[in-house]
XYZ file of C-alpha atoms in Angstrom:
534
model
C -25.759 75.152 -36.768
C -27.114 72.795 -39.448
C -24.862 72.058 -42.406
C -25.805 70.452 -45.748
C -23.924 67.622 -47.404
C -21.665 69.938 -49.438
C -20.333 71.577 -46.298
C -19.568 68.210 -44.728
C -15.827 67.781 -44.889
C -13.446 64.972 -44.288
C -11.105 66.074 -41.662
C -8.356 64.378 -39.756
C -7.517 64.904 -36.114
C -6.041 63.187 -33.076
C -7.334 62.983 -29.525
C -4.429 61.264 -27.825
C -4.624 58.817 -30.703
C -7.225 58.620 -33.514
C -10.834 59.901 -33.442
C -13.291 59.731 -36.305
C -16.951 59.437 -37.318
C -17.831 56.566 -39.625
C -20.467 56.594 -42.365
C -23.146 55.974 -39.765
C -22.054 59.018 -37.754
C -20.716 56.791 -35.002
C -17.841 58.132 -32.962
C -14.748 55.942 -32.754
C -11.595 56.646 -30.754
C -8.427 54.660 -31.400
C -5.692 54.246 -28.830
C -2.906 54.678 -31.397
C -0.324 57.231 -30.199
C 0.973 60.062 -32.505
C 3.639 59.044 -34.964
C 5.484 61.940 -36.611
C 6.982 59.735 -39.273
C 3.569 58.509 -40.433
C 1.748 61.898 -40.556
C 1.583 63.774 -43.880
C 2.888 67.041 -42.388
C 5.250 65.529 -39.880
C 3.471 66.948 -36.866
C 2.682 63.593 -35.303
C -0.937 63.403 -36.528
C -2.169 60.076 -37.939
C -4.626 60.996 -40.761
C -7.967 59.418 -40.306
C -11.223 60.131 -42.144
C -14.274 61.367 -40.229
C -17.072 63.832 -41.120
C -17.671 66.604 -38.625
C -19.814 69.745 -38.522
C -17.942 72.996 -38.187
C -19.657 75.061 -35.506
C -17.131 77.811 -35.592
C -14.926 79.187 -32.816
C -12.897 76.022 -32.869
C -15.859 73.771 -32.141
C -16.545 70.641 -34.177
C -19.608 68.556 -33.594
C -20.484 65.098 -34.620
C -23.148 62.651 -33.389
C -22.539 62.048 -29.703
C -19.335 64.109 -29.361
C -18.242 67.776 -29.124
C -14.643 68.519 -29.854
C -13.087 71.909 -29.209
C -11.718 74.227 -26.589
C -15.089 74.633 -24.931
C -16.275 71.066 -25.225
C -15.046 70.007 -21.830
C -12.952 67.250 -23.352
C -9.744 69.081 -22.614
C -8.306 72.374 -21.446
C -6.280 75.169 -23.021
C -2.889 74.005 -24.177
C -3.793 70.309 -24.214
C -4.156 68.090 -27.284
C -7.914 68.228 -26.853
C -7.976 72.030 -26.733
C -5.961 72.617 -29.917
C -7.878 70.249 -32.155
C -9.041 73.077 -34.485
C -5.488 74.368 -34.946
C -4.301 70.916 -35.911
C -7.108 70.331 -38.355
C -6.320 73.538 -40.225
C -2.884 72.131 -40.972
C -4.223 69.009 -42.666
C -3.066 68.288 -46.198
C -6.465 67.585 -47.718
C -5.001 66.079 -50.895
C -3.055 63.531 -48.811
C -6.218 62.903 -46.839
C -8.124 62.259 -50.050
C -5.469 59.758 -51.118
C -5.741 57.925 -47.861
C -9.494 57.906 -48.180
C -9.259 56.383 -51.647
C -7.033 53.601 -50.383
C -9.496 52.879 -47.604
C -12.369 52.690 -50.112
C -10.318 50.362 -52.340
C -9.585 48.182 -49.367
C -13.255 48.030 -48.403
C -14.210 47.157 -51.966
C -11.699 44.309 -52.067
C -13.143 42.938 -48.879
C -16.643 43.058 -50.264
C -15.519 41.220 -53.389
C -13.871 38.531 -51.327
C -16.967 38.246 -49.186
C -19.066 37.783 -52.285
C -16.819 34.968 -53.472
C -17.172 33.221 -50.123
C -20.895 33.794 -49.810
C -21.865 30.170 -50.301
C -19.427 28.998 -47.623
C -20.723 31.548 -45.174
C -24.280 30.495 -45.841
C -23.405 26.868 -45.172
C -21.660 27.729 -41.913
C -24.591 29.875 -40.849
C -27.042 27.086 -41.577
C -24.920 24.609 -39.649
C -24.733 26.882 -36.583
C -28.464 27.486 -36.692
C -29.169 23.756 -36.858
C -26.774 23.045 -34.007
C -28.432 25.670 -31.847
C -31.826 24.282 -32.696
C -30.731 20.775 -31.663
C -29.343 22.138 -28.459
C -32.547 23.966 -27.598
C -34.586 20.865 -28.468
C -32.526 18.809 -26.026
C -32.881 21.430 -23.332
C -36.639 21.544 -23.867
C -36.836 17.730 -23.725
C -34.759 17.681 -20.507
C -36.966 20.281 -18.902
C -40.049 18.340 -19.899
C -38.508 15.171 -18.431
C -37.790 16.979 -15.169
C -41.380 18.167 -15.047
C -42.693 14.641 -15.740
C -40.380 13.164 -13.055
C -41.476 15.722 -10.512
C -45.094 14.922 -11.311
C -44.388 11.175 -10.842
C -42.743 11.812 -7.459
C -45.641 13.981 -6.279
C -48.241 11.436 -7.372
C -46.395 8.634 -5.570
C -46.046 10.658 -2.379
C -49.737 11.509 -2.533
C -50.582 7.825 -2.802
C -48.291 6.962 0.123
C -49.840 9.692 2.225
C -53.311 8.416 1.398
C -52.480 4.830 2.441
C -50.735 6.085 5.562
C -53.774 8.099 6.616
C -55.990 5.030 6.049
C -53.635 2.802 8.076
C -53.057 0.373 5.175
C -49.418 1.299 4.544
C -46.951 -1.550 5.186
C -43.171 -1.804 5.023
C -43.459 -3.986 1.922
C -45.681 -1.563 0.002
C -43.645 1.434 1.103
C -40.439 -0.234 -0.033
C -42.057 -1.034 -3.390
C -43.113 2.593 -3.885
C -39.632 3.942 -3.272
C -37.979 1.142 -5.261
C -40.107 2.042 -8.285
C -39.213 5.723 -7.887
C -35.533 4.842 -7.635
C -35.730 2.868 -10.859
C -37.957 5.206 -12.894
C -36.729 8.654 -11.786
C -33.297 7.857 -10.350
C -31.900 11.331 -11.089
C -34.846 13.107 -9.469
C -34.690 10.625 -6.577
C -31.251 12.011 -5.698
C -32.095 15.644 -6.466
C -35.187 15.640 -4.242
C -33.357 13.713 -1.461
C -36.017 11.054 -1.113
C -33.908 8.776 1.146
C -34.649 10.772 4.316
C -38.320 10.853 3.283
C -38.327 7.061 2.989
C -36.535 6.744 6.330
C -39.039 8.991 8.151
C -41.971 7.002 6.781
C -40.400 3.585 7.449
C -39.108 4.218 10.971
C -42.436 3.882 12.893
C -43.333 0.815 10.825
C -39.958 -0.809 11.630
C -40.386 -0.187 15.333
C -43.857 -1.724 15.205
C -42.681 -4.741 13.174
C -39.721 -5.715 15.384
C -41.392 -4.994 18.718
C -41.206 -8.073 20.948
C -38.817 -9.921 18.639
C -36.206 -12.251 20.225
C -33.269 -12.388 17.798
C -31.519 -15.290 19.595
C -34.605 -17.474 19.363
C -35.719 -16.467 15.854
C -32.644 -15.004 14.122
C -33.989 -15.165 10.554
C -37.084 -13.033 11.246
C -37.892 -10.519 8.448
C -34.549 -10.902 6.721
C -36.055 -10.436 3.246
C -37.844 -7.277 4.329
C -34.678 -5.739 5.777
C -32.753 -6.716 2.652
C -35.366 -4.908 0.544
C -34.978 -1.743 2.618
C -31.218 -1.915 2.347
C -31.577 -1.683 -1.434
C -33.994 1.211 -1.101
C -31.814 3.301 1.220
C -28.425 2.294 -0.145
C -27.161 5.286 -2.140
C -24.540 8.013 -1.879
C -26.057 9.313 1.350
C -28.847 6.834 1.933
C -26.739 4.166 3.639
C -26.542 6.448 6.666
C -30.326 6.303 6.962
C -30.305 2.521 6.596
C -27.746 2.230 9.412
C -29.869 4.455 11.624
C -33.012 2.481 10.812
C -31.450 -0.911 11.610
C -29.677 0.400 14.713
C -32.826 1.792 16.225
C -34.980 -1.227 15.354
C -32.577 -4.205 15.698
C -29.958 -3.272 18.301
C -32.389 -2.815 21.250
C -33.857 -6.276 20.604
C -30.400 -7.906 20.475
C -29.276 -6.182 23.660
C -32.458 -7.131 25.561
C -32.287 -10.775 24.442
C -28.584 -11.183 25.276
C -29.003 -9.720 28.779
C -31.909 -11.930 29.715
C -31.330 -15.170 27.790
C -27.719 -15.591 26.637
C -24.900 -17.428 28.437
C -21.493 -16.713 26.894
C -20.424 -20.333 27.505
C -23.067 -21.244 24.934
C -22.088 -19.115 21.929
C -24.297 -20.922 19.427
C -27.427 -18.655 19.594
C -25.458 -15.432 19.181
C -23.238 -16.907 16.489
C -26.275 -18.078 14.570
C -27.857 -14.624 14.767
C -24.649 -12.969 13.518
C -24.316 -15.486 10.717
C -27.870 -14.730 9.534
C -27.426 -10.947 9.712
C -23.790 -10.545 8.684
C -24.702 -9.261 5.215
C -27.351 -6.861 6.504
C -25.680 -5.379 9.576
C -23.720 -2.184 8.885
C -20.081 -2.495 9.913
C -20.503 0.045 12.669
C -23.496 -1.789 14.109
C -21.677 -5.142 13.994
C -18.768 -3.659 15.950
C -21.211 -2.186 18.457
C -22.762 -5.614 19.071
C -19.343 -7.272 19.472
C -17.859 -4.528 21.667
C -20.837 -3.764 23.914
C -22.686 -7.104 24.087
C -20.420 -10.035 23.257
C -17.082 -8.924 24.780
C -18.464 -7.887 28.200
C -20.272 -11.241 28.501
C -17.127 -13.188 27.604
C -14.961 -11.135 29.949
C -17.279 -11.910 32.882
C -17.106 -15.668 32.173
C -13.296 -15.704 31.736
C -12.851 -13.644 34.871
C -14.830 -16.179 36.902
C -13.189 -19.230 35.244
C -11.100 -21.478 37.499
C -9.276 -24.178 35.488
C -8.769 -26.279 38.640
C -12.457 -26.678 39.310
C -14.275 -26.101 36.017
C -15.295 -29.217 34.133
C -15.528 -27.552 30.710
C -12.629 -26.508 28.479
C -12.613 -22.791 27.975
C -11.208 -23.085 24.468
C -14.327 -24.965 23.362
C -16.337 -21.749 23.273
C -13.705 -19.003 23.162
C -12.180 -20.332 19.933
C -15.537 -20.191 18.198
C -15.343 -16.404 18.368
C -11.973 -16.165 16.621
C -13.470 -15.494 13.128
C -15.627 -12.687 14.540
C -13.499 -11.078 17.210
C -9.953 -11.677 15.992
C -7.561 -9.403 17.860
C -10.423 -7.989 19.932
C -9.838 -11.030 22.178
C -6.274 -10.035 22.973
C -7.320 -8.829 26.429
C -9.146 -12.120 27.057
C -6.068 -14.072 26.000
C -3.891 -12.236 28.511
C -6.382 -13.051 31.245
C -6.457 -16.736 30.211
C -2.655 -16.793 30.053
C -2.461 -15.592 33.653
C -4.996 -18.151 34.879
C -3.203 -21.009 33.093
C 0.061 -19.948 34.728
C -1.555 -20.029 38.144
C -2.756 -23.575 37.763
C 0.575 -24.791 36.302
C 2.500 -23.821 39.395
C 1.299 -27.003 41.096
C 1.322 -29.146 37.959
C 3.277 -32.410 37.645
C 4.274 -33.870 34.248
C 2.393 -37.057 35.034
C -0.876 -35.088 34.773
C -1.885 -35.194 31.112
C -4.750 -32.742 31.638
C -2.292 -29.846 31.402
C -1.449 -30.796 27.831
C -5.152 -31.095 27.007
C -5.743 -27.666 28.548
C -2.802 -25.875 26.976
C -2.213 -27.378 23.548
C -5.279 -25.789 21.842
C -3.818 -22.358 22.604
C -0.542 -22.883 20.758
C -1.754 -21.307 17.520
C -3.981 -18.757 19.267
C -1.536 -17.038 21.613
C 1.170 -14.877 20.169
C 4.335 -16.982 19.547
C 6.205 -14.949 22.153
C 3.470 -15.419 24.750
C 3.282 -19.168 24.030
C 7.047 -19.623 24.288
C 7.073 -17.671 27.531
C 4.375 -19.945 28.959
C 6.295 -23.076 27.971
C 9.640 -21.815 29.150
C 8.339 -20.653 32.513
C 5.959 -23.410 33.524
C 6.589 -26.557 31.416
C 10.299 -26.773 30.609
C 11.518 -26.733 34.250
C 9.168 -29.572 35.166
C 10.292 -31.632 32.159
C 13.958 -31.040 32.998
C 13.420 -32.528 36.441
C 11.633 -35.472 34.854
C 14.520 -36.217 32.491
C 17.008 -35.918 35.324
C 15.045 -38.549 37.238
C 14.948 -40.857 34.201
C 17.236 -43.919 34.485
C 18.750 -45.686 31.479
C 18.549 -49.393 32.268
C 18.118 -51.872 29.386
C 17.493 -54.722 31.846
C 14.522 -52.953 33.446
C 13.783 -49.877 31.493
C 10.848 -47.739 32.681
C 9.679 -45.347 29.978
C 6.728 -43.538 31.525
C 8.842 -40.488 32.391
C 10.221 -40.371 28.863
C 6.661 -40.540 27.496
C 5.609 -37.636 29.735
C 8.290 -35.492 28.140
C 7.656 -36.653 24.580
C 3.947 -35.831 24.864
C 4.920 -32.131 24.761
C 7.006 -32.381 21.608
C 4.184 -31.227 19.305
C 3.121 -28.339 21.569
C 6.468 -26.956 22.647
C 8.573 -24.770 20.325
C 11.070 -27.083 18.660
C 14.181 -25.259 19.849
C 13.055 -25.570 23.481
C 12.505 -29.322 23.083
C 15.838 -29.801 21.293
C 17.722 -27.993 24.028
C 15.870 -30.011 26.655
C 16.747 -33.348 25.017
C 20.337 -32.431 24.263
C 21.099 -31.122 27.725
C 19.167 -33.568 29.926
C 18.658 -36.779 27.966
C 21.424 -37.393 25.453
C 24.228 -36.610 27.900
C 22.898 -39.385 30.107
C 22.111 -41.675 27.177
C 25.580 -41.344 25.573
C 27.329 -41.832 28.913
C 25.456 -45.084 29.477
C 26.312 -46.266 25.937
C 29.976 -45.424 26.463
C 30.081 -47.493 29.669
C 28.278 -50.388 27.978
C 30.638 -50.463 24.970
C 33.704 -50.579 27.230
C 32.512 -53.923 28.590
C 31.878 -57.035 26.510
C 28.827 -55.898 24.542
C 26.385 -57.832 22.427
C 26.230 -55.613 19.331
C 22.947 -57.027 18.157
C 21.433 -56.193 21.521
C 22.955 -52.729 21.360
C 21.538 -52.249 17.879
C 18.054 -53.112 19.055
C 18.490 -50.904 22.108
C 19.575 -47.978 19.953
C 16.763 -48.487 17.461
C 14.217 -48.799 20.238
C 15.169 -45.399 21.684
C 15.175 -43.814 18.264
C 11.695 -45.106 17.539
C 10.444 -43.475 20.746
C 11.426 -40.039 19.457
C 8.613 -38.076 17.719
C 9.097 -37.408 14.055
C 9.625 -33.666 14.522
C 12.619 -34.444 16.758
C 14.125 -37.084 14.491
C 13.978 -34.629 11.605
C 15.930 -32.030 13.561
C 19.608 -31.724 12.674
C 20.781 -31.362 16.266
C 18.964 -34.493 17.391
C 20.340 -36.454 14.440
C 23.828 -35.252 15.338
C 23.382 -36.705 18.863
C 22.230 -40.029 17.450
C 25.171 -39.987 15.077
C 27.576 -39.666 18.009
C 26.143 -42.828 19.460
C 26.393 -44.695 16.157
C 29.988 -43.597 15.766
C 30.847 -44.852 19.256
C 29.347 -48.230 18.390
C 31.323 -48.288 15.116
C 34.565 -47.729 16.937
C 33.712 -50.537 19.356
C 33.037 -52.905 16.446
C 36.403 -52.008 14.877
C 38.184 -52.366 18.166
C 39.213 -48.731 18.193
C 39.473 -46.932 21.470
C 36.334 -44.997 22.265
C 36.668 -41.522 23.643
C 34.195 -40.620 26.361
C 31.306 -38.487 25.190
C 32.098 -34.803 25.333
C 29.741 -33.445 27.946
C 30.779 -29.996 26.783
C 28.638 -30.646 23.715
C 25.684 -29.249 25.590
C 23.086 -28.330 22.989
C 20.996 -26.507 25.534
C 23.453 -23.627 25.414
C 22.419 -21.095 22.752
C 24.849 -20.541 19.921
C 26.636 -23.902 20.284
C 27.216 -25.716 17.011
C 27.185 -29.455 16.607
C 30.765 -30.681 16.639
C 31.585 -33.411 14.163
C 32.935 -36.350 16.211
C 34.257 -38.182 13.197
C 36.952 -35.499 12.855
C 38.796 -37.318 15.641
C 39.102 -40.535 13.623
C 41.636 -41.716 11.013
C 40.253 -40.252 7.797
C 40.446 -43.364 5.588
C 39.452 -46.049 8.047
C 35.838 -45.049 8.454
C 32.948 -43.928 6.289
C 31.005 -40.733 6.945
C 28.756 -40.609 10.019
C 25.607 -40.434 7.893
C 26.624 -43.692 6.201
C 27.498 -45.288 9.536
C 24.135 -44.149 10.884
C 22.180 -45.773 8.055
C 24.271 -48.914 7.964
C 23.967 -49.474 11.704
C 20.195 -49.125 11.581
C 20.177 -51.719 8.798
C 22.257 -54.145 10.913
C 25.440 -53.833 8.811
C 27.780 -53.107 11.728
C 29.913 -56.349 11.256
C 31.255 -54.869 7.986
C 32.031 -51.515 9.539
C 35.830 -51.836 9.172
C 35.519 -52.563 5.469
C 34.855 -48.909 4.829
């Protein structure tokens, strides 16, 4: 049924909420639930304006929607099926009032919109300009991508042309890719040109370094390799550089070291590593040290016999310390064992042992060095000091010199214990016996000073050694004053760990003698005649 404008009515209904047709005959459905308090007739209907066409029999039709018992939108007894019954109960005057308020509201909005028209126009113009700038940038970026792609393709075409003609060299190829990396750096990464450069350079590298002896000519093509490192060095390109150098350089180094290099002459290999240290990837450097250098050195150390070899092993092993570091720990253990074997038959009169061992003091671990000294050197020096005789009339010092030659190499606590337990006990006993006779104090002073001057500086500076010397000075002071001298306490054995230096002046009258340090200095200065004045 077609209805004219006069028959078009404003009706209010609810389909689970609010449903209406606007002025453009567009169906709208609101989710608002019925509210009895807000409806004009109290039946829970929210009045809303919408024009519909009455088709009769409870059917109402609007554009795009059929509402009624037979519309299929509901079933008998539901809210959808009783729409006609509800619409008959509408208070049309109340509906007209609501409609007037809605029109007033819409008019107020239009007035406000008219007042803000200039602001809206400005905002619209700004948004349009911003979008235009954005599109211009996007268009420029796309054009740049196209230009970069064209540059890459042209360069690759030129490389392919030279390669087919056989005129392509590593220098020209590196220049091509260096220029691409500078001009189109972003596209260089996007198109993954590093593997392309690697695949083109690999056969040229193999051809260039074929027949090269790195130990004879270590600086060969360093500038060329440095150029290729810059070409392939990127987020992922360094992997390709490492592969390129490994496959071109490593075989030459391995072949040259096997045929021409003697580990006892480290200079050629060290010179090669020094030239290439900035160009060799870390993994490749470790491969050379672990698979080429270390096996060669292990073979030489294994065959080394310190009793028959004329060369000092430290002369060439120590040169590898900056490169190998703790990698040589296994070699050091092997050298330690061999040194122990030769020291079994060693006598302190043989100075070659010191020459052989002393360079290893700062190379071996402190524990390993102390173990070597304690096991092989200290027992021999103890026997030497036991055989030493104190005889001012005919003093032989060669045995004492044998022991003192180890003072700089041996850990200080081992040397202090050795001297305290096996030298000063004998030295103080002799002094005690001498002072109980009719001594010449000037001669005793010279004798004392002579022994003190024979001690190395590191021993004289030690507190325990100075305490032993102070005991001797104190004994001499008592003899000068005519005081009875107690025999030296042999229980003051400084070789026993944990023993403290006893203060011998505690046994004296407190106000008849100055402190041992003062006695010690005065006696060395020859002031012993005035000893009792203090």
